Short mmCIF file of C-alpha atoms in Angstrom, two decimals:
data_model
loop_
_atom_site.label_atom_id
_atom_site.label_comp_id
_atom_site.label_asym_id
_atom_site.label_seq_id
_atom_site.Cartn_x
_atom_site.Cartn_y
_atom_site.Cartn_z
CA MET A 130 70.92 -47.05 -37.36
CA ILE A 131 71.96 -48.99 -34.24
CA LYS A 132 71.04 -52.65 -34.40
CA PRO A 133 69.19 -53.61 -31.20
CA PRO A 134 71.09 -56.04 -29.00
CA VAL A 135 69.46 -59.37 -28.29
CA LEU A 136 67.10 -59.37 -25.31
CA LYS A 137 67.83 -62.24 -22.95
CA LEU A 138 65.24 -63.32 -20.42
CA THR A 139 63.86 -66.22 -18.39
CA LEU A 140 60.16 -67.15 -18.50
CA ARG A 141 58.71 -68.77 -15.38
CA GLN A 142 55.17 -70.15 -15.10
CA PRO A 143 53.38 -72.23 -12.45
CA ASN A 144 54.05 -75.97 -12.60
CA SER A 145 56.60 -75.51 -15.42
CA GLU A 146 60.36 -75.40 -15.65
CA ALA A 147 61.96 -72.01 -16.31
CA ALA A 148 62.50 -71.36 -20.03
CA ARG A 149 65.52 -69.28 -20.99
CA MET A 150 65.43 -67.49 -24.30
CA THR A 151 67.10 -64.88 -26.47
CA LEU A 152 64.91 -62.58 -28.59
CA GLU A 153 65.77 -60.19 -31.42
CA GLY A 154 64.19 -57.22 -33.16
CA GLU A 155 63.24 -53.62 -32.38
CA LYS A 156 59.82 -54.69 -31.08
CA ILE A 157 59.01 -57.94 -29.31
CA THR A 158 55.32 -58.57 -28.72
CA MET A 159 53.89 -60.82 -25.99
CA GLY A 160 50.44 -62.27 -25.40
CA ARG A 161 48.13 -65.24 -25.94
CA SER A 162 47.98 -64.78 -29.71
CA ALA A 163 50.07 -67.13 -31.83
CA ASP A 164 51.22 -64.21 -33.98
CA CYS A 165 53.09 -62.58 -31.07
CA THR A 166 56.89 -62.68 -31.15
CA LEU A 167 56.68 -64.41 -27.77
CA PRO A 168 53.35 -66.27 -27.47
CA ILE A 169 52.63 -67.17 -23.83
CA ARG A 170 49.99 -69.68 -22.80
CA ASP A 171 48.36 -67.87 -19.90
CA ARG A 172 44.61 -67.23 -19.86
CA PHE A 173 45.06 -64.03 -17.86
CA LEU A 174 47.00 -62.42 -20.71
CA SER A 175 45.31 -60.46 -23.45
CA ARG A 176 45.89 -61.62 -27.02
CA HIS A 177 48.37 -58.75 -27.49
CA HIS A 178 49.28 -58.00 -23.89
CA ALA A 179 52.59 -56.10 -23.82
CA GLU A 180 55.71 -55.43 -25.84
CA PHE A 181 59.42 -54.83 -25.45
CA LEU A 182 60.63 -51.80 -27.42
CA PHE A 183 64.21 -50.82 -28.22
CA GLN A 184 64.31 -47.00 -27.96
CA ASN A 185 67.11 -44.50 -27.37
CA GLY A 186 69.71 -47.24 -27.04
CA ALA A 187 67.85 -49.28 -24.38
CA TRP A 188 65.08 -51.81 -24.01
CA HIS A 189 61.72 -50.64 -22.63
CA ILE A 190 58.47 -52.36 -21.60
CA HIS A 191 55.04 -51.16 -22.71
CA ASP A 192 51.60 -52.47 -21.74
CA CYS A 193 49.28 -52.66 -24.78
CA GLY A 194 46.08 -51.86 -22.88
CA SER A 195 45.80 -55.36 -21.42
CA ALA A 196 42.80 -56.29 -19.28
CA ASN A 197 44.80 -57.48 -16.25
CA GLY A 198 47.81 -55.17 -16.56
CA THR A 199 51.59 -55.58 -16.72
CA PHE A 200 53.72 -55.18 -13.59
CA LEU A 201 57.38 -54.13 -13.48
CA ASN A 202 59.07 -55.06 -10.20
CA GLY A 203 55.69 -55.17 -8.49
CA THR A 204 54.37 -51.84 -9.84
CA ARG A 205 51.65 -51.71 -12.46
CA LEU A 206 52.79 -50.07 -15.70
CA GLU A 207 51.12 -46.78 -16.49
CA SER A 208 53.59 -45.71 -19.18
CA ILE A 209 56.59 -47.01 -21.14
CA GLU A 210 59.37 -47.89 -18.67
CA ARG A 211 63.05 -48.59 -19.26
CA LEU A 212 64.28 -52.10 -18.44
CA ARG A 213 67.37 -52.86 -16.41
CA GLU A 214 69.35 -55.99 -15.65
CA GLY A 215 67.47 -58.26 -13.26
CA ASP A 216 64.06 -56.53 -13.64
CA ILE A 217 60.99 -58.72 -13.07
CA VAL A 218 58.02 -58.34 -15.43
CA MET A 219 54.75 -59.97 -14.32
CA LEU A 220 51.98 -60.74 -16.82
CA GLY A 221 49.10 -62.77 -15.42
CA ASP A 222 50.59 -65.93 -13.91
CA SER A 223 53.80 -65.53 -15.92
CA GLU A 224 57.07 -63.95 -14.79
CA LEU A 225 59.84 -62.69 -17.06
CA GLN A 226 63.27 -61.95 -15.58
CA ILE A 227 65.41 -59.65 -17.68
CA GLY A 228 69.09 -60.09 -18.43
CA GLY A 229 71.48 -61.58 -15.95
CA ALA A 230 69.57 -64.69 -14.98
CA VAL A 231 69.46 -65.77 -18.61
CA GLU A 232 73.16 -65.54 -19.27
CA SER A 233 74.93 -68.85 -18.90
CA THR A 234 78.57 -69.24 -18.00
CA PRO A 235 80.08 -70.27 -20.30
CA ARG A 236 78.47 -68.61 -23.31
CA PHE A 237 77.67 -70.17 -26.68
CA SER A 238 76.50 -67.38 -28.96
CA VAL A 239 75.53 -67.05 -32.61
CA ASP A 240 76.80 -64.50 -35.15
CA ASP A 241 76.30 -63.80 -38.84
CA SER A 242 79.78 -64.73 -40.13
CA ASN A 243 79.82 -67.02 -43.15
CA SER A 244 82.05 -70.02 -42.48
CA GLY A 245 82.89 -72.81 -44.85
CA LEU A 246 82.79 -76.50 -44.04
CA SER A 247 85.19 -79.38 -44.48
CA ILE A 248 82.69 -82.20 -43.93
CA ALA A 249 78.90 -82.15 -43.64
CA ILE A 250 77.00 -85.45 -43.30
CA PRO A 251 73.22 -85.70 -42.77
CA ILE A 252 72.55 -87.44 -39.47
CA LYS A 253 70.15 -89.87 -41.19
CA GLN A 254 73.08 -91.09 -43.31
CA ILE A 255 75.12 -91.95 -40.25
CA GLY A 256 75.11 -95.72 -39.96
CA ASP A 257 74.60 -97.87 -36.90
CA ILE A 258 77.32 -98.99 -34.50
CA THR A 259 78.42 -101.72 -36.93
CA ASP A 260 79.11 -99.07 -39.56
CA THR A 261 81.00 -97.04 -36.99
CA HIS A 262 83.12 -100.09 -36.21
CA ARG A 263 83.92 -100.56 -39.88
CA GLU A 264 84.72 -96.88 -40.51
CA ALA A 265 86.30 -95.77 -37.22
CA GLY A 266 87.85 -99.08 -36.30
CA ALA A 267 88.01 -100.94 -33.03
CA GLU A 268 88.91 -97.75 -31.17
CA GLY A 269 85.69 -96.04 -32.24
CA LEU A 270 83.61 -99.02 -31.15
CA ARG A 271 85.46 -99.16 -27.83
CA ILE A 272 84.69 -95.48 -27.21
CA LEU A 273 80.99 -95.95 -27.96
CA ASN A 274 80.68 -99.09 -25.86
CA ARG A 275 82.44 -97.45 -22.95
CA LEU A 276 80.22 -94.38 -23.09
CA ALA A 277 77.07 -96.50 -23.38
CA MET A 278 78.08 -98.60 -20.36
CA GLU A 279 78.83 -95.50 -18.30
CA LEU A 280 75.44 -94.01 -19.19
CA ILE A 281 73.50 -97.07 -18.01
CA GLU A 282 73.59 -95.76 -14.46
CA ASP A 283 70.77 -93.34 -13.71
CA ARG A 284 71.82 -89.86 -12.68
CA PRO A 285 69.86 -86.70 -11.88
CA MET A 286 69.46 -84.43 -14.90
CA SER A 287 71.42 -81.75 -13.04
CA GLU A 288 74.47 -84.08 -13.02
CA LEU A 289 73.98 -85.78 -16.37
CA PHE A 290 74.97 -82.81 -18.54
CA ASP A 291 78.29 -82.35 -16.80
CA PHE A 292 78.91 -86.10 -16.83
CA ILE A 293 78.40 -86.37 -20.60
CA VAL A 294 80.69 -83.44 -21.30
CA GLU A 295 83.38 -84.83 -19.01
CA ARG A 296 83.21 -88.25 -20.66
CA VAL A 297 83.48 -86.78 -24.16
CA MET A 298 86.51 -84.78 -22.98
CA HIS A 299 88.09 -87.98 -21.72
CA LEU A 300 87.22 -90.09 -24.77
CA MET A 301 87.97 -87.59 -27.57
CA SER A 302 90.60 -85.36 -25.91
CA PRO A 303 89.43 -82.04 -27.44
CA SER A 304 90.51 -78.64 -26.20
CA ARG A 305 86.92 -77.73 -25.39
CA CYS A 306 83.64 -79.60 -25.34
CA ALA A 307 80.16 -78.12 -24.95
CA LEU A 308 76.65 -79.46 -24.70
CA ALA A 309 74.25 -76.63 -25.61
CA LEU A 310 70.45 -76.79 -25.42
CA LEU A 311 68.38 -74.70 -27.80
CA ASN A 312 65.76 -72.10 -27.03
CA PRO A 313 62.26 -72.73 -28.44
CA ASP A 314 63.14 -70.54 -31.45
CA SER A 315 65.97 -72.97 -32.35
CA LYS A 316 68.12 -69.95 -33.21
CA SER A 317 69.88 -69.41 -29.90
CA PHE A 318 70.92 -71.30 -26.79
CA GLN A 319 69.22 -71.35 -23.42
CA SER A 320 71.90 -73.23 -21.49
CA VAL A 321 75.45 -74.40 -22.10
CA TYR A 322 77.55 -77.01 -20.29
CA MET A 323 81.26 -76.82 -21.11
CA ARG A 324 84.64 -78.19 -20.15
CA CYS A 325 88.08 -76.86 -21.18
CA ARG A 326 91.31 -78.85 -21.10
CA SER A 327 93.31 -75.78 -20.11
CA ASP A 328 92.33 -72.97 -17.74
CA SER A 329 93.68 -70.52 -20.30
CA ASP A 330 91.17 -71.60 -22.95
CA SER A 331 88.24 -69.24 -23.37
CA GLN A 332 84.80 -70.41 -22.24
CA ASP A 333 83.12 -68.09 -24.77
CA LEU A 334 82.16 -69.88 -27.96
CA THR A 335 80.68 -68.33 -31.09
CA ILE A 336 79.14 -70.31 -33.93
CA SER A 337 77.98 -68.80 -37.18
CA ARG A 338 74.28 -68.68 -37.94
CA THR A 339 74.93 -70.60 -41.16
CA LEU A 340 76.59 -73.45 -39.30
CA LEU A 341 73.81 -73.54 -36.70
CA GLU A 342 71.20 -73.85 -39.47
CA GLU A 343 73.20 -76.69 -41.01
CA VAL A 344 73.07 -78.57 -37.70
CA VAL A 345 69.56 -77.71 -36.49
CA VAL A 346 67.53 -77.29 -39.68
CA LYS A 347 69.33 -79.62 -42.07
CA LYS A 348 70.36 -81.99 -39.25
CA ASN A 349 73.93 -82.33 -40.52
CA VAL A 350 76.99 -83.34 -38.55
CA LEU A 351 79.71 -80.80 -39.38
CA SER A 352 83.45 -80.44 -39.16
CA PHE A 353 85.97 -77.87 -40.28
CA ASN A 354 89.78 -78.15 -40.25
CA ASP A 355 92.84 -75.93 -39.97
CA VAL A 356 91.16 -72.59 -40.50
CA SER A 357 94.46 -70.77 -40.98
CA GLN A 358 94.95 -72.73 -44.20
CA ASN A 359 91.38 -72.59 -45.47
CA GLU A 360 90.48 -69.49 -47.46
CA ASN A 361 86.73 -69.96 -46.93
CA LEU A 362 87.10 -70.42 -43.18
CA ALA A 363 89.54 -67.55 -42.91
CA MET A 364 86.58 -65.26 -43.61
CA ALA A 365 84.75 -66.56 -40.52
CA LYS A 366 85.79 -64.14 -37.80
CA SER A 367 83.91 -66.16 -35.18
CA ILE A 368 86.27 -69.07 -35.85
CA ILE A 369 89.58 -67.43 -36.68
CA GLY A 370 89.23 -65.09 -33.70
CA GLN A 371 89.11 -68.09 -31.40
CA SER A 372 92.24 -69.71 -32.94
CA ILE A 373 90.31 -72.88 -33.70
CA ARG A 374 92.35 -75.41 -35.65
CA SER A 375 89.50 -77.85 -36.11
CA ALA A 376 86.04 -78.45 -34.69
CA LEU A 377 83.04 -80.77 -34.76
CA CYS A 378 79.36 -80.02 -34.22
CA ALA A 379 76.58 -82.63 -34.10
CA PRO A 380 72.84 -82.31 -33.41
CA LEU A 381 71.27 -83.86 -30.31
CA ILE A 382 68.24 -85.51 -31.92
CA VAL A 383 65.29 -87.23 -30.29
CA GLY A 384 62.79 -88.47 -32.86
CA ASP A 385 62.71 -85.66 -35.39
CA SER A 386 63.42 -82.87 -32.90
CA VAL A 387 66.80 -81.26 -32.32
CA LEU A 388 67.24 -80.54 -28.60
CA GLY A 389 70.64 -78.93 -28.92
CA VAL A 390 74.17 -79.55 -30.16
CA LEU A 391 77.30 -81.40 -29.09
CA TYR A 392 80.34 -79.29 -29.93
CA LEU A 393 84.06 -79.96 -29.54
CA ASP A 394 87.14 -78.25 -30.95
CA TYR A 395 90.92 -78.37 -31.00
CA LEU A 396 92.66 -75.04 -30.53
CA LEU A 397 96.42 -75.47 -30.65
CA THR A 398 96.45 -79.17 -31.46
CA GLN A 399 97.37 -79.88 -35.05
CA ARG A 400 94.63 -82.48 -35.53
CA THR A 401 92.80 -83.11 -38.78
CA ILE A 402 89.24 -84.30 -38.29
CA THR A 403 88.40 -87.18 -40.62
CA GLU A 404 85.07 -88.53 -41.79
CA PRO A 405 85.27 -91.48 -39.35
CA ASP A 406 85.71 -88.91 -36.56
CA VAL A 407 82.56 -87.14 -37.72
CA ARG A 408 80.60 -90.38 -37.77
CA LEU A 409 81.89 -91.33 -34.32
CA VAL A 410 80.86 -88.02 -32.78
CA ALA A 411 77.46 -88.35 -34.46
CA GLN A 412 77.02 -91.72 -32.72
CA ILE A 413 78.10 -90.18 -29.40
CA SER A 414 75.53 -87.41 -29.83
CA ARG A 415 72.84 -90.04 -30.47
CA VAL A 416 73.71 -91.92 -27.30
CA ALA A 417 73.86 -88.68 -25.29
CA ALA A 418 70.54 -87.38 -26.68
CA ALA A 419 68.79 -90.68 -25.94
CA LYS A 420 70.04 -90.67 -22.35
CA LEU A 421 69.07 -87.04 -21.84
CA GLU A 422 65.57 -87.75 -23.10
CA THR A 423 65.02 -90.89 -21.00
CA THR A 424 66.31 -89.06 -17.92
CA ARG A 425 64.02 -86.11 -18.62
CA LEU A 426 61.01 -88.39 -19.01
CA ARG A 427 61.86 -90.30 -15.84
CA GLU A 428 62.25 -87.14 -13.78
CA GLU A 429 59.09 -85.62 -15.25
CA SER A 430 57.22 -88.80 -14.33
CA HIS A 431 58.49 -88.62 -10.75
CA ILE A 432 57.65 -84.93 -10.49
CA LYS A 433 54.20 -85.51 -11.95
CA ALA A 434 53.47 -88.36 -9.54
CA LYS A 435 54.59 -86.28 -6.57
CA MET A 436 52.60 -83.29 -7.76
CA GLU A 437 49.48 -85.37 -8.29
CA GLU A 438 49.74 -86.71 -4.76
CA GLU A 439 50.16 -83.19 -3.39
CA LEU A 440 47.20 -82.01 -5.47
CA ARG A 441 45.01 -84.81 -4.16
CA THR A 442 45.89 -83.76 -0.62
CA ALA A 443 45.24 -80.12 -1.50
CA TYR A 444 41.86 -81.05 -3.00
CA VAL A 445 40.78 -82.79 0.21
CA ILE A 446 41.80 -79.76 2.26
CA GLN A 447 40.21 -77.27 -0.13
CA SER A 448 36.94 -79.18 -0.38
CA ARG A 449 36.51 -78.68 3.36
CA LEU A 450 36.63 -74.92 2.85
CA LEU A 451 33.47 -75.00 0.75
CA PRO A 452 30.15 -75.48 2.56
CA SER A 453 29.07 -79.12 2.79
CA ARG A 454 25.43 -78.01 2.61
CA PRO A 455 23.68 -74.64 2.51
CA PRO A 456 21.92 -73.35 5.63
CA GLU A 457 18.17 -73.86 5.95
CA VAL A 458 16.28 -70.59 6.18
CA GLU A 459 12.48 -70.47 6.35
CA GLY A 460 11.04 -68.95 3.18
CA TYR A 461 14.38 -69.07 1.29
CA ARG A 462 16.60 -71.55 -0.49
CA LEU A 463 20.36 -71.25 -0.94
CA ALA A 464 22.54 -73.43 -3.17
CA GLY A 465 26.02 -73.43 -4.68
CA VAL A 466 28.19 -75.53 -6.98
CA ASN A 467 31.89 -75.51 -7.81
CA ARG A 468 33.21 -77.35 -10.87
CA PRO A 469 37.04 -76.97 -11.03
CA VAL A 470 38.87 -77.49 -14.32
CA ARG A 471 41.89 -78.75 -12.40
CA THR A 472 42.25 -80.72 -9.20
CA VAL A 473 42.12 -77.58 -7.11
CA SER A 474 40.20 -74.39 -7.77
CA GLY A 475 40.66 -70.65 -7.41
CA ASP A 476 36.88 -70.12 -7.04
CA TYR A 477 35.12 -69.89 -3.69
CA TYR A 478 31.66 -69.52 -2.22
CA ASP A 479 30.29 -69.78 1.31
CA PHE A 480 27.45 -68.87 3.71
CA VAL A 481 27.44 -67.77 7.34
CA VAL A 482 24.27 -67.49 9.47
CA ARG A 483 24.49 -64.95 12.28
CA PRO A 484 22.68 -65.32 15.66
CA ASP A 485 20.02 -62.76 14.66
CA GLY A 486 19.13 -64.79 11.55
CA ARG A 487 20.88 -62.63 8.95
CA ILE A 488 22.82 -64.57 6.33
CA TYR A 489 26.19 -63.56 4.89
CA PHE A 490 27.15 -65.07 1.55
CA ILE A 491 30.15 -64.64 -0.73
CA ILE A 492 31.44 -65.75 -4.12
CA GLY A 493 34.98 -65.08 -5.33
CA ASP A 494 37.33 -65.84 -8.21
CA VAL A 495 41.11 -65.72 -7.74
CA SER A 496 43.20 -64.76 -10.79
CA GLY A 497 45.07 -67.75 -12.15
CA LYS A 498 44.67 -71.45 -11.55
CA GLY A 499 46.33 -74.24 -9.68
CA ILE A 500 48.01 -74.29 -6.29
CA THR A 501 48.81 -70.56 -6.19
CA ALA A 502 45.18 -69.59 -6.77
CA ALA A 503 44.03 -72.24 -4.28
CA LEU A 504 46.28 -70.77 -1.57
CA VAL A 505 44.80 -67.31 -2.09
CA MET A 506 41.33 -68.87 -2.08
CA ALA A 507 42.12 -70.46 1.31
CA SER A 508 43.15 -67.05 2.66
CA LEU A 509 39.87 -65.56 1.40
CA ALA A 510 37.88 -68.34 3.11
CA THR A 511 39.68 -67.77 6.40
CA ALA A 512 39.17 -64.01 6.25
CA PHE A 513 35.46 -64.40 5.46
CA GLY A 514 34.94 -66.65 8.46
CA ILE A 515 36.76 -64.27 10.79
CA PHE A 516 35.39 -60.89 9.73
CA THR A 517 31.70 -61.87 9.53
CA LYS A 518 31.79 -62.43 13.30
CA ASP A 519 31.80 -58.65 13.77
CA ASP A 520 28.57 -58.21 11.74
CA PRO A 521 30.07 -55.75 9.23
CA THR A 522 28.26 -54.26 6.28
CA PRO A 523 29.19 -55.99 2.99
CA ALA A 524 31.38 -53.01 2.05
CA GLY A 525 33.07 -53.16 5.45
CA LEU A 526 33.61 -56.89 4.99
CA LEU A 527 35.34 -56.34 1.63
CA ARG A 528 37.51 -53.57 3.10
CA SER A 529 38.70 -55.86 5.90
CA ILE A 530 39.39 -58.74 3.51
CA ASN A 531 41.24 -56.45 1.09
CA GLN A 532 43.38 -54.90 3.83
CA THR A 533 44.36 -58.40 4.90
CA LEU A 534 45.15 -59.84 1.47
CA ALA A 535 46.64 -56.87 -0.43
CA PRO A 536 49.96 -56.65 1.47
CA LYS A 537 50.53 -60.41 1.20
CA THR A 538 49.63 -61.33 -2.38
CA ALA A 539 51.75 -61.00 -5.51
CA PRO A 540 50.99 -58.00 -7.78
CA SER A 541 49.50 -60.32 -10.40
CA LYS A 542 47.24 -62.04 -7.86
CA PHE A 543 43.87 -60.50 -7.10
CA VAL A 544 40.35 -61.67 -6.32
CA THR A 545 37.00 -60.61 -7.72
CA VAL A 546 34.44 -60.84 -4.91
CA PHE A 547 30.70 -60.34 -4.53
CA ALA A 548 29.61 -60.29 -0.88
CA GLY A 549 26.06 -59.90 0.42
CA MET A 550 23.90 -60.08 3.52
CA LEU A 551 20.26 -61.18 3.49
CA ASP A 552 17.69 -60.08 6.06
CA PRO A 553 15.12 -62.92 5.85
CA LYS A 554 12.47 -60.80 7.60
CA THR A 555 12.35 -58.17 4.85
CA GLY A 556 13.94 -59.86 1.82
CA VAL A 557 16.45 -57.00 1.59
CA VAL A 558 19.90 -57.96 0.32
CA ASN A 559 22.72 -55.54 1.08
CA PHE A 560 25.78 -56.19 -1.07
CA ALA A 561 29.12 -54.90 -2.31
CA ASN A 562 30.97 -55.87 -5.50
CA ALA A 563 34.76 -55.97 -5.90
CA GLY A 564 35.16 -56.34 -9.66
CA HIS A 565 33.10 -59.53 -9.85
CA THR A 566 30.94 -60.65 -12.77
CA PRO A 567 27.60 -58.76 -12.39
CA PRO A 568 25.01 -60.94 -10.60
CA LEU A 569 21.40 -61.15 -11.78
CA VAL A 570 18.14 -60.64 -9.91
CA LEU A 571 15.43 -62.82 -11.47
CA ARG A 572 12.08 -61.06 -11.16
CA ALA A 573 8.70 -61.73 -12.76
CA GLY A 574 9.03 -60.70 -16.40
CA THR A 575 12.47 -59.12 -16.09
CA VAL A 576 16.09 -59.62 -15.05
CA ASP A 577 17.97 -56.90 -13.17
CA VAL A 578 21.75 -56.75 -13.68
CA LEU A 579 23.68 -55.54 -10.60
CA ASP A 580 26.51 -54.02 -12.60
CA THR A 581 27.83 -51.33 -10.22
CA THR A 582 31.24 -52.48 -9.02
CA ASP A 583 34.44 -51.34 -7.27
CA MET A 584 38.16 -52.29 -7.22
CA VAL A 585 39.12 -55.97 -7.07
CA VAL A 586 40.44 -57.31 -3.79
CA GLY A 587 44.16 -57.83 -3.20
CA LEU A 588 45.85 -55.03 -5.16
CA PHE A 589 45.54 -51.79 -3.19
CA PRO A 590 45.16 -51.82 0.64
CA GLN A 591 43.34 -48.47 0.65
CA ALA A 592 40.67 -49.46 -1.88
CA GLN A 593 37.14 -48.41 -0.90
CA TYR A 594 33.86 -50.26 -1.45
CA ARG A 595 30.21 -49.13 -1.57
CA ASP A 596 27.21 -50.70 0.09
CA GLN A 597 24.30 -51.30 -2.28
CA SER A 598 20.96 -53.04 -1.82
CA THR A 599 18.12 -54.79 -3.60
CA ARG A 600 15.03 -56.62 -2.42
CA LEU A 601 13.83 -60.11 -3.26
CA GLY A 602 10.09 -60.43 -3.60
CA PRO A 603 8.18 -63.71 -3.62
CA GLY A 604 9.57 -66.00 -6.35
CA ASP A 605 12.60 -63.76 -6.97
CA ALA A 606 16.14 -65.11 -6.98
CA LEU A 607 19.67 -63.69 -6.83
CA LEU A 608 21.97 -65.54 -9.24
CA MET A 609 25.76 -65.16 -8.90
CA PHE A 610 28.52 -66.83 -10.92
CA THR A 611 32.21 -66.58 -11.79
CA ASP A 612 33.52 -65.65 -15.24
CA GLY A 613 33.87 -69.37 -16.05
CA VAL A 614 30.20 -69.06 -17.08
CA ILE A 615 30.38 -66.09 -19.43
CA GLU A 616 33.82 -67.01 -20.82
CA ALA A 617 32.84 -70.59 -21.67
CA GLU A 618 33.60 -71.28 -25.35
CA ASN A 619 31.72 -73.30 -27.95
CA PRO A 620 33.51 -75.55 -30.49
CA THR A 621 34.06 -72.58 -32.85
CA GLY A 622 35.81 -70.56 -30.13
CA ASP A 623 32.98 -68.08 -29.46
CA GLU A 624 32.49 -67.02 -25.83
CA MET A 625 29.14 -67.32 -24.08
CA GLY A 626 28.99 -63.70 -22.97
CA HIS A 627 26.73 -62.11 -20.32
CA ALA A 628 23.69 -61.26 -22.46
CA PRO A 629 22.67 -64.86 -23.33
CA VAL A 630 22.70 -65.74 -19.63
CA CYS A 631 20.33 -62.84 -18.92
CA VAL A 632 17.96 -63.99 -21.66
CA ALA A 633 17.93 -67.58 -20.42
CA ALA A 634 17.60 -66.61 -16.75
CA ALA A 635 14.42 -64.62 -17.49
CA ARG A 636 12.64 -67.98 -17.86
CA TRP A 637 13.68 -69.24 -14.44
CA HIS A 638 11.64 -66.96 -12.19
CA ALA A 639 9.85 -68.68 -9.29
CA GLN A 640 12.30 -71.60 -9.39
CA ASP A 641 14.21 -72.48 -6.23
CA ALA A 642 17.97 -71.87 -5.94
CA ALA A 643 19.02 -75.46 -6.66
CA THR A 644 16.90 -75.60 -9.82
CA VAL A 645 18.23 -72.27 -11.07
CA ILE A 646 21.80 -73.52 -10.61
CA ASP A 647 21.04 -76.78 -12.43
CA ARG A 648 19.52 -74.91 -15.36
CA LEU A 649 22.41 -72.46 -15.66
CA GLU A 650 24.95 -75.26 -15.49
CA LYS A 651 23.11 -77.19 -18.21
CA PHE A 652 22.82 -74.00 -20.30
CA VAL A 653 26.62 -73.57 -20.17
CA LEU A 654 27.40 -77.22 -20.93
CA ASP A 655 24.95 -77.26 -23.85
CA PHE A 656 26.71 -74.17 -25.25
CA THR A 657 30.21 -75.63 -24.91
CA ALA A 658 29.11 -79.03 -26.32
CA SER A 659 32.29 -81.11 -26.64
CA THR A 660 34.61 -78.21 -25.76
CA PRO A 661 36.20 -78.64 -22.31
CA LEU A 662 35.66 -75.81 -19.84
CA GLY A 663 38.57 -73.39 -19.83
CA ASP A 664 37.98 -72.02 -16.34
CA ASP A 665 36.51 -73.04 -13.01
CA LEU A 666 32.71 -72.91 -13.02
CA THR A 667 31.14 -71.69 -9.79
CA ILE A 668 27.50 -70.70 -9.31
CA LEU A 669 25.71 -69.41 -6.21
CA ALA A 670 21.97 -68.75 -5.92
CA LEU A 671 19.58 -67.36 -3.30
CA SER A 672 15.84 -67.68 -3.93
CA ARG A 673 12.72 -66.59 -2.08
CA SER A 674 9.69 -68.87 -2.10
CA SER A 675 6.62 -67.76 -4.02
CA SER A 676 4.25 -68.11 -1.05
#
């Protein structure tokens, strides 16, 4: 049976750095559930969303019946599809790039050869600089002091890796030196920074899985010497095949976490690595890891501050897209509320009063959160303001909005929309629903659920929508809300659901729109108790007076 090759990919998510990873096995599952091979924190993924399958000598992608679908190079998966180098897989707000983009040059790979060790010292047993001075002599202390002084200067993270490797090359004079950062699984490398003393030296390194576990799991600093003379090491093809005379490998530790490894070796040089050498390199790895961590924290702080400023600006702009106050219509009350879980929201609602007195209203929910969803929301707001000027039917309004957004949004970005038009003279509400949470009509003694819906907006330009209608009698109200209401969770993780809202809303007949919204909002917050909302909460209501 052919062993599946490792699957290399890059995971990209909004407001996060790209994560490069290497995965193994015949089936790799993805989704929100923690028991997936690749758990992904993305609320638009199903618990078991999709899977990679190794079949007929190649990797394939399969959607597991997810709610929001899986897209391969912009096309929604309808069957199992073969993957190729460079393919883009979209799941919710997450993007996976297959193959090439993951591969680093140089490579630092892992194999299953069983290599012996000459020296293995737990990092916690490595003494301080005073011990290093005693064991490695004045030269070791001089090397550490020089490196520490050179690392005082702040450098961008993009330059720091290369700088550390170059300094270790200069201070220790190895044939090759590599700084390799681990993937989240701690069993493979996501990025490698290497220098070689000679252009003829290979930039492909291979370390045995046993050695990697010694460094990462046991947190040992390792060395091995003169493999041609060592019977145990002679069995390690990954070492003997590279003509390594001696090598050192130390963990990059911050707190109790291993970020990666510092590796250096001597190929043709007849150098025996001693225990003081091991302790010296361990101290170098400590200094390097500390600098990498402080630089990462500094840059993250700068990025966060800049992002927060941009978000505050975006919030001011977005808040102007929502109505400052509802229109006043004799015999009716309109009201709306938007409670974002982040600074900016992907939810939207609005009203437009036409010259003949008819009132257009809309509520929408963009897939995803953050800036990307807010940008789509802004496009929806602009389209609503433009197309209502032509007095379309609600279905015609949704068609125009969809034809505008679909060609310009990413395959994973779509909008659920409920659009309506009220004739105040008759109380008739014409409406169309594009995949939005079913609104409720609150009548005396009953609640009607408007559950007939059509395709969401933003996926297919040719999607069609149906006009529907209902009538509000005296005291009746139309209650609309985004899925932040029905997907709200209580402290035990149970979702609100649609049915409890219907039961509660039956008691709110003859209340005006603002009161209905207040009661629904309180109903949700009472249900969630101390649990923070997981999604934007937007509610829109239209009520007719009882007289």
